[in-house]
Amino acid sequence: MSANTAHTNDGNGILLYAGEMIILYAKHVEMSFSSITESFFKGKKYGNLYLTSHRVIFLNTDDNALKSLAMPFSFMNDIRLEQPLFGANYIEGKLTGQPGGNFEGEIGWKLTFPKGGCIDFGKALRQAVILVQNQGTRPANAPPPYVPPAGSYFAPPPAYFVAQPGNIGGGMQAPTHVFPDQPEEGTVYVFEQPPPYAGIPMNTPNQMYPDLRQRNVTNPEVPPPYPSGSNPTAPPAYDDATKLPEKPKVA
């Protein structure tokens, strides 16, 4: 697990690895933590959740010290779906931090879904974790240190990073009927570097980068790891970039 390493400089987008695919996207999710010492984990967090082929990414939509959280399946354990008699359903579990990822040790986490879909998301998450951990790729002692990705990154169209249901391997069934939304245009960026940890097998390999290079896509410079340095600001969202200027008001 690494904190504040999976978001763009403006905080409005996420950074994926090459070949990493988004399987589910949930908006307006609440997240909280237990067994914590770092101040940026304290209090409830509100944002969007991405279940990818390799991890869960939480992107905070509030102005908060915790901007993003990357939760690789290999480092998750003790995941439970809770359905209390009173109150909303929730998912909880434990997560091991990566050295160099702005947190080390183990932390408890909890997710609730005010808009619904908790059980469906939780079942998909548990299935993903089982598929990955059954590959036997979880480190025996501690997770490897977090290393900022090298190279350039791109802002490809959704077809390159949104997984199609028939392309997900391992027999995983993604409840896309419960979570039909997709991330907004211009909020997902993809590195050239492949993921440093195991993921769900995909039936068709991702062929993104040769195609993008043939089309002469321009790359911004790779951002330095959070919080040091200054990152290039991500391009504006599609709606902001294409909207017409407001007409002047007539007195």
JSON list of C-alpha atoms in Angstrom, two decimals:
[
{"chain": "A", "resi": 1, "resn": "MET", "atom": "CA", "xyz": [0.00, 0.00, 0.00]},
{"chain": "A", "resi": 2, "resn": "SER", "atom": "CA", "xyz": [1.16, 3.51, -0.74]},
{"chain": "A", "resi": 3, "resn": "ALA", "atom": "CA", "xyz": [-0.41, 6.85, 0.16]},
{"chain": "A", "resi": 4, "resn": "ASN", "atom": "CA", "xyz": [-0.51, 9.92, -2.08]},
{"chain": "A", "resi": 5, "resn": "THR", "atom": "CA", "xyz": [1.17, 8.20, -5.03]},
{"chain": "A", "resi": 6, "resn": "ALA", "atom": "CA", "xyz": [-1.74, 7.41, -7.36]},
{"chain": "A", "resi": 7, "resn": "HIS", "atom": "CA", "xyz": [-3.15, 10.85, -8.22]},
{"chain": "A", "resi": 8, "resn": "THR", "atom": "CA", "xyz": [-2.39, 13.66, -10.64]},
{"chain": "A", "resi": 9, "resn": "ASN", "atom": "CA", "xyz": [-1.04, 16.97, -9.39]},
{"chain": "A", "resi": 10, "resn": "ASP", "atom": "CA", "xyz": [-4.44, 18.68, -9.55]},
{"chain": "A", "resi": 11, "resn": "GLY", "atom": "CA", "xyz": [-6.01, 15.86, -7.51]},
{"chain": "A", "resi": 12, "resn": "ASN", "atom": "CA", "xyz": [-8.71, 15.23, -10.11]},
{"chain": "A", "resi": 13, "resn": "GLY", "atom": "CA", "xyz": [-7.28, 12.13, -11.77]},
{"chain": "A", "resi": 14, "resn": "ILE", "atom": "CA", "xyz": [-5.50, 8.85, -11.14]},
{"chain": "A", "resi": 15, "resn": "LEU", "atom": "CA", "xyz": [-2.30, 7.27, -12.47]},
{"chain": "A", "resi": 16, "resn": "LEU", "atom": "CA", "xyz": [-2.40, 3.68, -13.75]},
{"chain": "A", "resi": 17, "resn": "TYR", "atom": "CA", "xyz": [0.39, 1.35, -14.84]},
{"chain": "A", "resi": 18, "resn": "ALA", "atom": "CA", "xyz": [0.68, 0.01, -18.39]},
{"chain": "A", "resi": 19, "resn": "GLY", "atom": "CA", "xyz": [-1.76, -2.85, -18.84]},
{"chain": "A", "resi": 20, "resn": "GLU", "atom": "CA", "xyz": [-3.68, -2.05, -15.64]},
{"chain": "A", "resi": 21, "resn": "MET", "atom": "CA", "xyz": [-7.40, -1.98, -16.36]},
{"chain": "A", "resi": 22, "resn": "ILE", "atom": "CA", "xyz": [-10.32, -0.41, -14.48]},
{"chain": "A", "resi": 23, "resn": "ILE", "atom": "CA", "xyz": [-12.94, -3.06, -13.71]},
{"chain": "A", "resi": 24, "resn": "LEU", "atom": "CA", "xyz": [-15.34, -1.09, -11.47]},
{"chain": "A", "resi": 25, "resn": "TYR", "atom": "CA", "xyz": [-15.75, 2.60, -10.72]},
{"chain": "A", "resi": 26, "resn": "ALA", "atom": "CA", "xyz": [-17.79, 3.78, -7.72]},
{"chain": "A", "resi": 27, "resn": "LYS", "atom": "CA", "xyz": [-18.53, 7.41, -6.91]},
{"chain": "A", "resi": 28, "resn": "HIS", "atom": "CA", "xyz": [-19.36, 9.04, -3.55]},
{"chain": "A", "resi": 29, "resn": "VAL", "atom": "CA", "xyz": [-17.72, 6.45, -1.30]},
{"chain": "A", "resi": 30, "resn": "GLU", "atom": "CA", "xyz": [-16.79, 6.98, 2.37]},
{"chain": "A", "resi": 31, "resn": "MET", "atom": "CA", "xyz": [-13.52, 5.61, 3.77]},
{"chain": "A", "resi": 32, "resn": "SER", "atom": "CA", "xyz": [-12.09, 5.54, 7.29]},
{"chain": "A", "resi": 33, "resn": "PHE", "atom": "CA", "xyz": [-9.14, 3.90, 9.03]},
{"chain": "A", "resi": 34, "resn": "SER", "atom": "CA", "xyz": [-8.22, 2.27, 12.34]},
{"chain": "A", "resi": 35, "resn": "SER", "atom": "CA", "xyz": [-4.93, 1.46, 14.11]},
{"chain": "A", "resi": 36, "resn": "ILE", "atom": "CA", "xyz": [-3.43, 4.66, 12.75]},
{"chain": "A", "resi": 37, "resn": "THR", "atom": "CA", "xyz": [-0.64, 7.00, 13.76]},
{"chain": "A", "resi": 38, "resn": "GLU", "atom": "CA", "xyz": [-0.27, 9.27, 10.70]},
{"chain": "A", "resi": 39, "resn": "SER", "atom": "CA", "xyz": [-2.49, 12.34, 10.89]},
{"chain": "A", "resi": 40, "resn": "PHE", "atom": "CA", "xyz": [-3.58, 12.19, 7.24]},
{"chain": "A", "resi": 41, "resn": "PHE", "atom": "CA", "xyz": [-5.43, 8.91, 7.91]},
{"chain": "A", "resi": 42, "resn": "LYS", "atom": "CA", "xyz": [-7.57, 10.39, 10.68]},
{"chain": "A", "resi": 43, "resn": "GLY", "atom": "CA", "xyz": [-11.22, 11.24, 10.10]},
{"chain": "A", "resi": 44, "resn": "LYS", "atom": "CA", "xyz": [-13.64, 10.15, 7.40]},
{"chain": "A", "resi": 45, "resn": "LYS", "atom": "CA", "xyz": [-12.63, 10.54, 3.76]},
{"chain": "A", "resi": 46, "resn": "TYR", "atom": "CA", "xyz": [-14.99, 10.99, 0.83]},
{"chain": "A", "resi": 47, "resn": "GLY", "atom": "CA", "xyz": [-14.21, 10.26, -2.78]},
{"chain": "A", "resi": 48, "resn": "ASN", "atom": "CA", "xyz": [-14.26, 7.84, -5.70]},
{"chain": "A", "resi": 49, "resn": "LEU", "atom": "CA", "xyz": [-13.15, 4.22, -5.78]},
{"chain": "A", "resi": 50, "resn": "TYR", "atom": "CA", "xyz": [-11.50, 2.33, -8.64]},
{"chain": "A", "resi": 51, "resn": "LEU", "atom": "CA", "xyz": [-11.25, -1.47, -8.65]},
{"chain": "A", "resi": 52, "resn": "THR", "atom": "CA", "xyz": [-8.54, -2.22, -11.19]},
{"chain": "A", "resi": 53, "resn": "SER", "atom": "CA", "xyz": [-6.93, -5.45, -12.36]},
{"chain": "A", "resi": 54, "resn": "HIS", "atom": "CA", "xyz": [-4.15, -4.99, -9.77]},
{"chain": "A", "resi": 55, "resn": "ARG", "atom": "CA", "xyz": [-5.42, -2.90, -6.85]},
{"chain": "A", "resi": 56, "resn": "VAL", "atom": "CA", "xyz": [-8.04, -0.61, -5.38]},
{"chain": "A", "resi": 57, "resn": "ILE", "atom": "CA", "xyz": [-7.42, 3.13, -5.75]},
{"chain": "A", "resi": 58, "resn": "PHE", "atom": "CA", "xyz": [-9.23, 5.62, -3.52]},
{"chain": "A", "resi": 59, "resn": "LEU", "atom": "CA", "xyz": [-9.23, 9.20, -4.84]},
{"chain": "A", "resi": 60, "resn": "ASN", "atom": "CA", "xyz": [-10.24, 11.81, -2.28]},
{"chain": "A", "resi": 61, "resn": "THR", "atom": "CA", "xyz": [-12.59, 14.44, -3.70]},
{"chain": "A", "resi": 62, "resn": "ASP", "atom": "CA", "xyz": [-12.28, 16.71, -0.65]},
{"chain": "A", "resi": 63, "resn": "ASP", "atom": "CA", "xyz": [-9.44, 19.08, 0.20]},
{"chain": "A", "resi": 64, "resn": "ASN", "atom": "CA", "xyz": [-7.59, 16.67, 2.46]},
{"chain": "A", "resi": 65, "resn": "ALA", "atom": "CA", "xyz": [-4.01, 15.67, 3.25]},
{"chain": "A", "resi": 66, "resn": "LEU", "atom": "CA", "xyz": [-4.74, 12.14, 2.01]},
{"chain": "A", "resi": 67, "resn": "LYS", "atom": "CA", "xyz": [-5.19, 12.70, -1.72]},
{"chain": "A", "resi": 68, "resn": "SER", "atom": "CA", "xyz": [-5.09, 9.08, -2.88]},
{"chain": "A", "resi": 69, "resn": "LEU", "atom": "CA", "xyz": [-4.51, 5.57, -1.59]},
{"chain": "A", "resi": 70, "resn": "ALA", "atom": "CA", "xyz": [-3.23, 2.62, -3.65]},
{"chain": "A", "resi": 71, "resn": "MET", "atom": "CA", "xyz": [-4.22, -0.78, -2.23]},
{"chain": "A", "resi": 72, "resn": "PRO", "atom": "CA", "xyz": [-2.62, -3.67, -4.18]},
{"chain": "A", "resi": 73, "resn": "PHE", "atom": "CA", "xyz": [-4.46, -6.98, -3.87]},
{"chain": "A", "resi": 74, "resn": "SER", "atom": "CA", "xyz": [-1.21, -8.71, -2.85]},
{"chain": "A", "resi": 75, "resn": "PHE", "atom": "CA", "xyz": [-1.03, -6.67, 0.37]},
{"chain": "A", "resi": 76, "resn": "MET", "atom": "CA", "xyz": [-4.68, -6.95, 1.48]},
{"chain": "A", "resi": 77, "resn": "ASN", "atom": "CA", "xyz": [-6.02, -9.44, 4.02]},
{"chain": "A", "resi": 78, "resn": "ASP", "atom": "CA", "xyz": [-8.90, -10.21, 6.37]},
{"chain": "A", "resi": 79, "resn": "ILE", "atom": "CA", "xyz": [-11.53, -8.67, 4.06]},
{"chain": "A", "resi": 80, "resn": "ARG", "atom": "CA", "xyz": [-15.06, -8.89, 5.46]},
{"chain": "A", "resi": 81, "resn": "LEU", "atom": "CA", "xyz": [-18.50, -7.82, 4.29]},
{"chain": "A", "resi": 82, "resn": "GLU", "atom": "CA", "xyz": [-20.63, -6.56, 7.17]},
{"chain": "A", "resi": 83, "resn": "GLN", "atom": "CA", "xyz": [-24.42, -6.13, 7.11]},
{"chain": "A", "resi": 84, "resn": "PRO", "atom": "CA", "xyz": [-25.40, -4.59, 10.46]},
{"chain": "A", "resi": 85, "resn": "LEU", "atom": "CA", "xyz": [-29.01, -4.63, 11.59]},
{"chain": "A", "resi": 86, "resn": "PHE", "atom": "CA", "xyz": [-28.90, -0.86, 11.94]},
{"chain": "A", "resi": 87, "resn": "GLY", "atom": "CA", "xyz": [-26.77, 1.30, 9.70]},
{"chain": "A", "resi": 88, "resn": "ALA", "atom": "CA", "xyz": [-25.26, 0.94, 6.25]},
{"chain": "A", "resi": 89, "resn": "ASN", "atom": "CA", "xyz": [-23.45, -2.13, 4.96]},
{"chain": "A", "resi": 90, "resn": "TYR", "atom": "CA", "xyz": [-19.69, -1.82, 4.80]},
{"chain": "A", "resi": 91, "resn": "ILE", "atom": "CA", "xyz": [-16.48, -3.56, 3.75]},
{"chain": "A", "resi": 92, "resn": "GLU", "atom": "CA", "xyz": [-13.49, -3.72, 6.06]},
{"chain": "A", "resi": 93, "resn": "GLY", "atom": "CA", "xyz": [-10.06, -5.28, 6.04]},
{"chain": "A", "resi": 94, "resn": "LYS", "atom": "CA", "xyz": [-6.37, -4.83, 6.72]},
{"chain": "A", "resi": 95, "resn": "LEU", "atom": "CA", "xyz": [-3.61, -3.49, 4.53]},
{"chain": "A", "resi": 96, "resn": "THR", "atom": "CA", "xyz": [0.19, -3.62, 4.70]},
{"chain": "A", "resi": 97, "resn": "GLY", "atom": "CA", "xyz": [2.15, -0.50, 3.79]},
{"chain": "A", "resi": 98, "resn": "GLN", "atom": "CA", "xyz": [5.10, -0.47, 1.39]},
{"chain": "A", "resi": 99, "resn": "PRO", "atom": "CA", "xyz": [8.42, 1.05, 2.52]},
{"chain": "A", "resi": 100, "resn": "GLY", "atom": "CA", "xyz": [8.80, 4.37, 0.75]},
{"chain": "A", "resi": 101, "resn": "GLY", "atom": "CA", "xyz": [5.05, 4.62, 0.18]},
{"chain": "A", "resi": 102, "resn": "ASN", "atom": "CA", "xyz": [4.44, 7.26, 2.89]},
{"chain": "A", "resi": 103, "resn": "PHE", "atom": "CA", "xyz": [3.26, 4.60, 5.36]},
{"chain": "A", "resi": 104, "resn": "GLU", "atom": "CA", "xyz": [4.74, 1.43, 6.85]},
{"chain": "A", "resi": 105, "resn": "GLY", "atom": "CA", "xyz": [3.09, -1.18, 9.02]},
{"chain": "A", "resi": 106, "resn": "GLU", "atom": "CA", "xyz": [-0.48, -2.49, 9.00]},
{"chain": "A", "resi": 107, "resn": "ILE", "atom": "CA", "xyz": [-3.64, -0.42, 8.96]},
{"chain": "A", "resi": 108, "resn": "GLY", "atom": "CA", "xyz": [-7.33, -1.23, 9.19]},
{"chain": "A", "resi": 109, "resn": "TRP", "atom": "CA", "xyz": [-9.72, 0.27, 6.63]},
{"chain": "A", "resi": 110, "resn": "LYS", "atom": "CA", "xyz": [-13.47, 0.53, 6.19]},
{"chain": "A", "resi": 111, "resn": "LEU", "atom": "CA", "xyz": [-15.57, 1.44, 3.13]},
{"chain": "A", "resi": 112, "resn": "THR", "atom": "CA", "xyz": [-19.23, 2.40, 3.01]},
{"chain": "A", "resi": 113, "resn": "PHE", "atom": "CA", "xyz": [-21.31, 3.15, -0.08]},
{"chain": "A", "resi": 114, "resn": "PRO", "atom": "CA", "xyz": [-24.04, 5.75, 0.59]},
{"chain": "A", "resi": 115, "resn": "LYS", "atom": "CA", "xyz": [-25.31, 5.32, -2.99]},
{"chain": "A", "resi": 116, "resn": "GLY", "atom": "CA", "xyz": [-25.55, 1.52, -2.62]},
{"chain": "A", "resi": 117, "resn": "GLY", "atom": "CA", "xyz": [-23.61, -1.36, -4.12]},
{"chain": "A", "resi": 118, "resn": "CYS", "atom": "CA", "xyz": [-21.48, -2.27, -1.10]},
{"chain": "A", "resi": 119, "resn": "ILE", "atom": "CA", "xyz": [-22.12, -6.02, -1.22]},
{"chain": "A", "resi": 120, "resn": "ASP", "atom": "CA", "xyz": [-21.57, -6.24, -4.98]},
{"chain": "A", "resi": 121, "resn": "PHE", "atom": "CA", "xyz": [-18.32, -4.28, -4.80]},
{"chain": "A", "resi": 122, "resn": "GLY", "atom": "CA", "xyz": [-17.16, -6.28, -1.79]},
{"chain": "A", "resi": 123, "resn": "LYS", "atom": "CA", "xyz": [-17.77, -9.63, -3.47]},
{"chain": "A", "resi": 124, "resn": "ALA", "atom": "CA", "xyz": [-15.85, -8.50, -6.55]},
{"chain": "A", "resi": 125, "resn": "LEU", "atom": "CA", "xyz": [-12.99, -7.26, -4.37]},
{"chain": "A", "resi": 126, "resn": "ARG", "atom": "CA", "xyz": [-12.76, -10.51, -2.43]},
{"chain": "A", "resi": 127, "resn": "GLN", "atom": "CA", "xyz": [-12.78, -12.50, -5.65]},
{"chain": "A", "resi": 128, "resn": "ALA", "atom": "CA", "xyz": [-9.99, -10.32, -7.07]},
{"chain": "A", "resi": 129, "resn": "VAL", "atom": "CA", "xyz": [-7.85, -10.72, -3.94]},
{"chain": "A", "resi": 130, "resn": "ILE", "atom": "CA", "xyz": [-8.30, -14.50, -3.96]},
{"chain": "A", "resi": 131, "resn": "LEU", "atom": "CA", "xyz": [-7.39, -14.74, -7.66]},
{"chain": "A", "resi": 132, "resn": "VAL", "atom": "CA", "xyz": [-4.21, -12.73, -7.18]},
{"chain": "A", "resi": 133, "resn": "GLN", "atom": "CA", "xyz": [-3.07, -14.25, -3.90]},
{"chain": "A", "resi": 134, "resn": "ASN", "atom": "CA", "xyz": [-3.65, -17.78, -5.23]},
{"chain": "A", "resi": 135, "resn": "GLN", "atom": "CA", "xyz": [-0.91, -17.03, -7.75]},
{"chain": "A", "resi": 136, "resn": "GLY", "atom": "CA", "xyz": [1.51, -17.25, -4.83]},
{"chain": "A", "resi": 137, "resn": "THR", "atom": "CA", "xyz": [3.11, -13.88, -5.53]},
{"chain": "A", "resi": 138, "resn": "ARG", "atom": "CA", "xyz": [2.62, -12.28, -2.11]},
{"chain": "A", "resi": 139, "resn": "PRO", "atom": "CA", "xyz": [6.03, -11.58, -0.51]},
{"chain": "A", "resi": 140, "resn": "ALA", "atom": "CA", "xyz": [6.84, -13.93, 2.35]},
{"chain": "A", "resi": 141, "resn": "ASN", "atom": "CA", "xyz": [8.08, -11.25, 4.74]},
{"chain": "A", "resi": 142, "resn": "ALA", "atom": "CA", "xyz": [7.20, -7.68, 3.78]},
{"chain": "A", "resi": 143, "resn": "PRO", "atom": "CA", "xyz": [5.97, -5.97, 0.61]},
{"chain": "A", "resi": 144, "resn": "PRO", "atom": "CA", "xyz": [8.67, -4.55, -1.65]},
{"chain": "A", "resi": 145, "resn": "PRO", "atom": "CA", "xyz": [9.40, -0.83, -1.31]},
{"chain": "A", "resi": 146, "resn": "TYR", "atom": "CA", "xyz": [7.38, 1.62, -3.35]},
{"chain": "A", "resi": 147, "resn": "VAL", "atom": "CA", "xyz": [9.34, 2.91, -6.36]},
{"chain": "A", "resi": 148, "resn": "PRO", "atom": "CA", "xyz": [7.96, 5.87, -8.36]},
{"chain": "A", "resi": 149, "resn": "PRO", "atom": "CA", "xyz": [7.29, 4.78, -11.96]},
{"chain": "A", "resi": 150, "resn": "ALA", "atom": "CA", "xyz": [9.89, 5.83, -14.51]},
{"chain": "A", "resi": 151, "resn": "GLY", "atom": "CA", "xyz": [9.20, 7.11, -18.00]},
{"chain": "A", "resi": 152, "resn": "SER", "atom": "CA", "xyz": [6.33, 9.02, -19.55]},
{"chain": "A", "resi": 153, "resn": "TYR", "atom": "CA", "xyz": [2.59, 8.75, -19.08]},
{"chain": "A", "resi": 154, "resn": "PHE", "atom": "CA", "xyz": [-0.35, 9.22, -21.42]},
{"chain": "A", "resi": 155, "resn": "ALA", "atom": "CA", "xyz": [-4.01, 10.26, -21.28]},
{"chain": "A", "resi": 156, "resn": "PRO", "atom": "CA", "xyz": [-5.52, 7.58, -23.54]},
{"chain": "A", "resi": 157, "resn": "PRO", "atom": "CA", "xyz": [-9.21, 7.16, -24.44]},
{"chain": "A", "resi": 158, "resn": "PRO", "atom": "CA", "xyz": [-11.28, 4.92, -22.11]},
{"chain": "A", "resi": 159, "resn": "ALA", "atom": "CA", "xyz": [-11.14, 1.96, -24.51]},
{"chain": "A", "resi": 160, "resn": "TYR", "atom": "CA", "xyz": [-7.50, 1.47, -23.48]},
{"chain": "A", "resi": 161, "resn": "PHE", "atom": "CA", "xyz": [-8.01, 1.27, -19.71]},
{"chain": "A", "resi": 162, "resn": "VAL", "atom": "CA", "xyz": [-11.64, 0.19, -19.06]},
{"chain": "A", "resi": 163, "resn": "ALA", "atom": "CA", "xyz": [-11.91, -3.60, -18.87]},
{"chain": "A", "resi": 164, "resn": "GLN", "atom": "CA", "xyz": [-14.66, -5.27, -20.87]},
{"chain": "A", "resi": 165, "resn": "PRO", "atom": "CA", "xyz": [-16.58, -7.95, -18.92]},
{"chain": "A", "resi": 166, "resn": "GLY", "atom": "CA", "xyz": [-15.61, -10.72, -21.34]},
{"chain": "A", "resi": 167, "resn": "ASN", "atom": "CA", "xyz": [-11.93, -9.86, -21.09]},
{"chain": "A", "resi": 168, "resn": "ILE", "atom": "CA", "xyz": [-11.54, -10.44, -17.34]},
{"chain": "A", "resi": 169, "resn": "GLY", "atom": "CA", "xyz": [-9.80, -13.74, -16.66]},
{"chain": "A", "resi": 170, "resn": "GLY", "atom": "CA", "xyz": [-10.01, -16.16, -13.77]},
{"chain": "A", "resi": 171, "resn": "GLY", "atom": "CA", "xyz": [-13.79, -16.48, -14.02]},
{"chain": "A", "resi": 172, "resn": "MET", "atom": "CA", "xyz": [-14.31, -13.13, -12.28]},
{"chain": "A", "resi": 173, "resn": "GLN", "atom": "CA", "xyz": [-17.76, -11.60, -12.70]},
{"chain": "A", "resi": 174, "resn": "ALA", "atom": "CA", "xyz": [-17.74, -7.80, -12.44]},
{"chain": "A", "resi": 175, "resn": "PRO", "atom": "CA", "xyz": [-21.11, -6.27, -11.40]},
{"chain": "A", "resi": 176, "resn": "THR", "atom": "CA", "xyz": [-20.98, -3.49, -13.98]},
{"chain": "A", "resi": 177, "resn": "HIS", "atom": "CA", "xyz": [-24.79, -3.36, -13.95]},
{"chain": "A", "resi": 178, "resn": "VAL", "atom": "CA", "xyz": [-24.55, -2.01, -10.39]},
{"chain": "A", "resi": 179, "resn": "PHE", "atom": "CA", "xyz": [-21.66, 0.34, -11.24]},
{"chain": "A", "resi": 180, "resn": "PRO", "atom": "CA", "xyz": [-22.32, 1.47, -14.84]},
{"chain": "A", "resi": 181, "resn": "ASP", "atom": "CA", "xyz": [-20.39, 4.75, -14.56]},
{"chain": "A", "resi": 182, "resn": "GLN", "atom": "CA", "xyz": [-16.94, 5.30, -16.03]},
{"chain": "A", "resi": 183, "resn": "PRO", "atom": "CA", "xyz": [-14.31, 7.90, -15.08]},
{"chain": "A", "resi": 184, "resn": "GLU", "atom": "CA", "xyz": [-14.64, 11.24, -16.82]},
{"chain": "A", "resi": 185, "resn": "GLU", "atom": "CA", "xyz": [-12.60, 11.94, -19.93]},
{"chain": "A", "resi": 186, "resn": "GLY", "atom": "CA", "xyz": [-9.15, 13.29, -19.07]},
{"chain": "A", "resi": 187, "resn": "THR", "atom": "CA", "xyz": [-9.03, 11.98, -15.49]},
{"chain": "A", "resi": 188, "resn": "VAL", "atom": "CA", "xyz": [-7.10, 8.73, -16.08]},
{"chain": "A", "resi": 189, "resn": "TYR", "atom": "CA", "xyz": [-3.41, 8.68, -17.02]},
{"chain": "A", "resi": 190, "resn": "VAL", "atom": "CA", "xyz": [-1.30, 5.63, -17.83]},
{"chain": "A", "resi": 191, "resn": "PHE", "atom": "CA", "xyz": [2.42, 5.10, -17.29]},
{"chain": "A", "resi": 192, "resn": "GLU", "atom": "CA", "xyz": [4.65, 3.21, -19.73]},
{"chain": "A", "resi": 193, "resn": "GLN", "atom": "CA", "xyz": [5.86, 1.04, -16.84]},
{"chain": "A", "resi": 194, "resn": "PRO", "atom": "CA", "xyz": [3.95, -2.20, -16.05]},
{"chain": "A", "resi": 195, "resn": "PRO", "atom": "CA", "xyz": [2.59, -2.85, -12.53]},
{"chain": "A", "resi": 196, "resn": "PRO", "atom": "CA", "xyz": [5.21, -3.91, -9.95]},
{"chain": "A", "resi": 197, "resn": "TYR", "atom": "CA", "xyz": [2.83, -6.47, -8.41]},
{"chain": "A", "resi": 198, "resn": "ALA", "atom": "CA", "xyz": [0.55, -9.27, -9.59]},
{"chain": "A", "resi": 199, "resn": "GLY", "atom": "CA", "xyz": [-2.94, -8.70, -10.95]},
{"chain": "A", "resi": 200, "resn": "ILE", "atom": "CA", "xyz": [-5.99, -10.45, -12.32]},
{"chain": "A", "resi": 201, "resn": "PRO", "atom": "CA", "xyz": [-5.17, -12.17, -15.63]},
{"chain": "A", "resi": 202, "resn": "MET", "atom": "CA", "xyz": [-6.83, -10.58, -18.65]},
{"chain": "A", "resi": 203, "resn": "ASN", "atom": "CA", "xyz": [-7.92, -12.73, -21.60]},
{"chain": "A", "resi": 204, "resn": "THR", "atom": "CA", "xyz": [-6.57, -10.24, -24.16]},
{"chain": "A", "resi": 205, "resn": "PRO", "atom": "CA", "xyz": [-3.22, -8.48, -23.53]},
{"chain": "A", "resi": 206, "resn": "ASN", "atom": "CA", "xyz": [-3.33, -4.71, -23.55]},
{"chain": "A", "resi": 207, "resn": "GLN", "atom": "CA", "xyz": [-1.82, -3.27, -26.75]},
{"chain": "A", "resi": 208, "resn": "MET", "atom": "CA", "xyz": [-1.94, 0.39, -25.82]},
{"chain": "A", "resi": 209, "resn": "TYR", "atom": "CA", "xyz": [1.51, 1.84, -26.19]},
{"chain": "A", "resi": 210, "resn": "PRO", "atom": "CA", "xyz": [2.60, 0.76, -29.67]},
{"chain": "A", "resi": 211, "resn": "ASP", "atom": "CA", "xyz": [-0.69, 2.11, -31.00]},
{"chain": "A", "resi": 212, "resn": "LEU", "atom": "CA", "xyz": [-0.33, 5.42, -29.17]},
{"chain": "A", "resi": 213, "resn": "ARG", "atom": "CA", "xyz": [3.24, 5.91, -30.37]},
{"chain": "A", "resi": 214, "resn": "GLN", "atom": "CA", "xyz": [2.14, 5.34, -33.97]},
{"chain": "A", "resi": 215, "resn": "ARG", "atom": "CA", "xyz": [-0.38, 8.13, -33.50]},
{"chain": "A", "resi": 216, "resn": "ASN", "atom": "CA", "xyz": [2.34, 10.48, -32.19]},
{"chain": "A", "resi": 217, "resn": "VAL", "atom": "CA", "xyz": [0.69, 11.15, -28.84]},
{"chain": "A", "resi": 218, "resn": "THR", "atom": "CA", "xyz": [2.54, 13.85, -26.90]},
{"chain": "A", "resi": 219, "resn": "ASN", "atom": "CA", "xyz": [3.64, 12.92, -23.37]},
{"chain": "A", "resi": 220, "resn": "PRO", "atom": "CA", "xyz": [3.99, 15.28, -20.42]},
{"chain": "A", "resi": 221, "resn": "GLU", "atom": "CA", "xyz": [6.92, 14.67, -18.12]},
{"chain": "A", "resi": 222, "resn": "VAL", "atom": "CA", "xyz": [6.47, 12.04, -15.43]},
{"chain": "A", "resi": 223, "resn": "PRO", "atom": "CA", "xyz": [5.59, 13.62, -12.06]},
{"chain": "A", "resi": 224, "resn": "PRO", "atom": "CA", "xyz": [7.98, 13.20, -9.12]},
{"chain": "A", "resi": 225, "resn": "PRO", "atom": "CA", "xyz": [6.72, 11.18, -6.14]},
{"chain": "A", "resi": 226, "resn": "TYR", "atom": "CA", "xyz": [4.40, 12.98, -3.72]},
{"chain": "A", "resi": 227, "resn": "PRO", "atom": "CA", "xyz": [5.04, 15.17, -1.74]},
{"chain": "A", "resi": 228, "resn": "SER", "atom": "CA", "xyz": [8.43, 16.43, -2.95]},
{"chain": "A", "resi": 229, "resn": "GLY", "atom": "CA", "xyz": [8.96, 18.41, -6.13]},
{"chain": "A", "resi": 230, "resn": "SER", "atom": "CA", "xyz": [6.43, 19.99, -8.42]},
{"chain": "A", "resi": 231, "resn": "ASN", "atom": "CA", "xyz": [4.31, 17.96, -10.81]},
{"chain": "A", "resi": 232, "resn": "PRO", "atom": "CA", "xyz": [3.00, 19.04, -14.21]},
{"chain": "A", "resi": 233, "resn": "THR", "atom": "CA", "xyz": [-0.65, 19.96, -13.96]},
{"chain": "A", "resi": 234, "resn": "ALA", "atom": "CA", "xyz": [-2.95, 17.54, -15.71]},
{"chain": "A", "resi": 235, "resn": "PRO", "atom": "CA", "xyz": [-4.96, 18.79, -18.70]},
{"chain": "A", "resi": 236, "resn": "PRO", "atom": "CA", "xyz": [-8.47, 20.05, -17.93]},
{"chain": "A", "resi": 237, "resn": "ALA", "atom": "CA", "xyz": [-11.41, 17.69, -18.10]},
{"chain": "A", "resi": 238, "resn": "TYR", "atom": "CA", "xyz": [-13.07, 17.30, -21.49]},
{"chain": "A", "resi": 239, "resn": "ASP", "atom": "CA", "xyz": [-16.13, 19.39, -20.54]},
{"chain": "A", "resi": 240, "resn": "ASP", "atom": "CA", "xyz": [-13.96, 22.25, -19.25]},
{"chain": "A", "resi": 241, "resn": "ALA", "atom": "CA", "xyz": [-11.73, 22.21, -22.30]},
{"chain": "A", "resi": 242, "resn": "THR", "atom": "CA", "xyz": [-14.57, 22.32, -24.83]},
{"chain": "A", "resi": 243, "resn": "LYS", "atom": "CA", "xyz": [-17.16, 24.58, -23.22]},
{"chain": "A", "resi": 244, "resn": "LEU", "atom": "CA", "xyz": [-17.84, 27.93, -24.88]},
{"chain": "A", "resi": 245, "resn": "PRO", "atom": "CA", "xyz": [-17.05, 31.21, -23.07]},
{"chain": "A", "resi": 246, "resn": "GLU", "atom": "CA", "xyz": [-19.93, 32.86, -21.30]},
{"chain": "A", "resi": 247, "resn": "LYS", "atom": "CA", "xyz": [-21.66, 35.70, -23.08]},
{"chain": "A", "resi": 248, "resn": "PRO", "atom": "CA", "xyz": [-21.19, 39.15, -21.50]},
{"chain": "A", "resi": 249, "resn": "LYS", "atom": "CA", "xyz": [-24.14, 40.31, -19.45]},
{"chain": "A", "resi": 250, "resn": "VAL", "atom": "CA", "xyz": [-26.08, 43.29, -20.76]},
{"chain": "A", "resi": 251, "resn": "ALA", "atom": "CA", "xyz": [-26.92, 45.87, -18.10]}
]
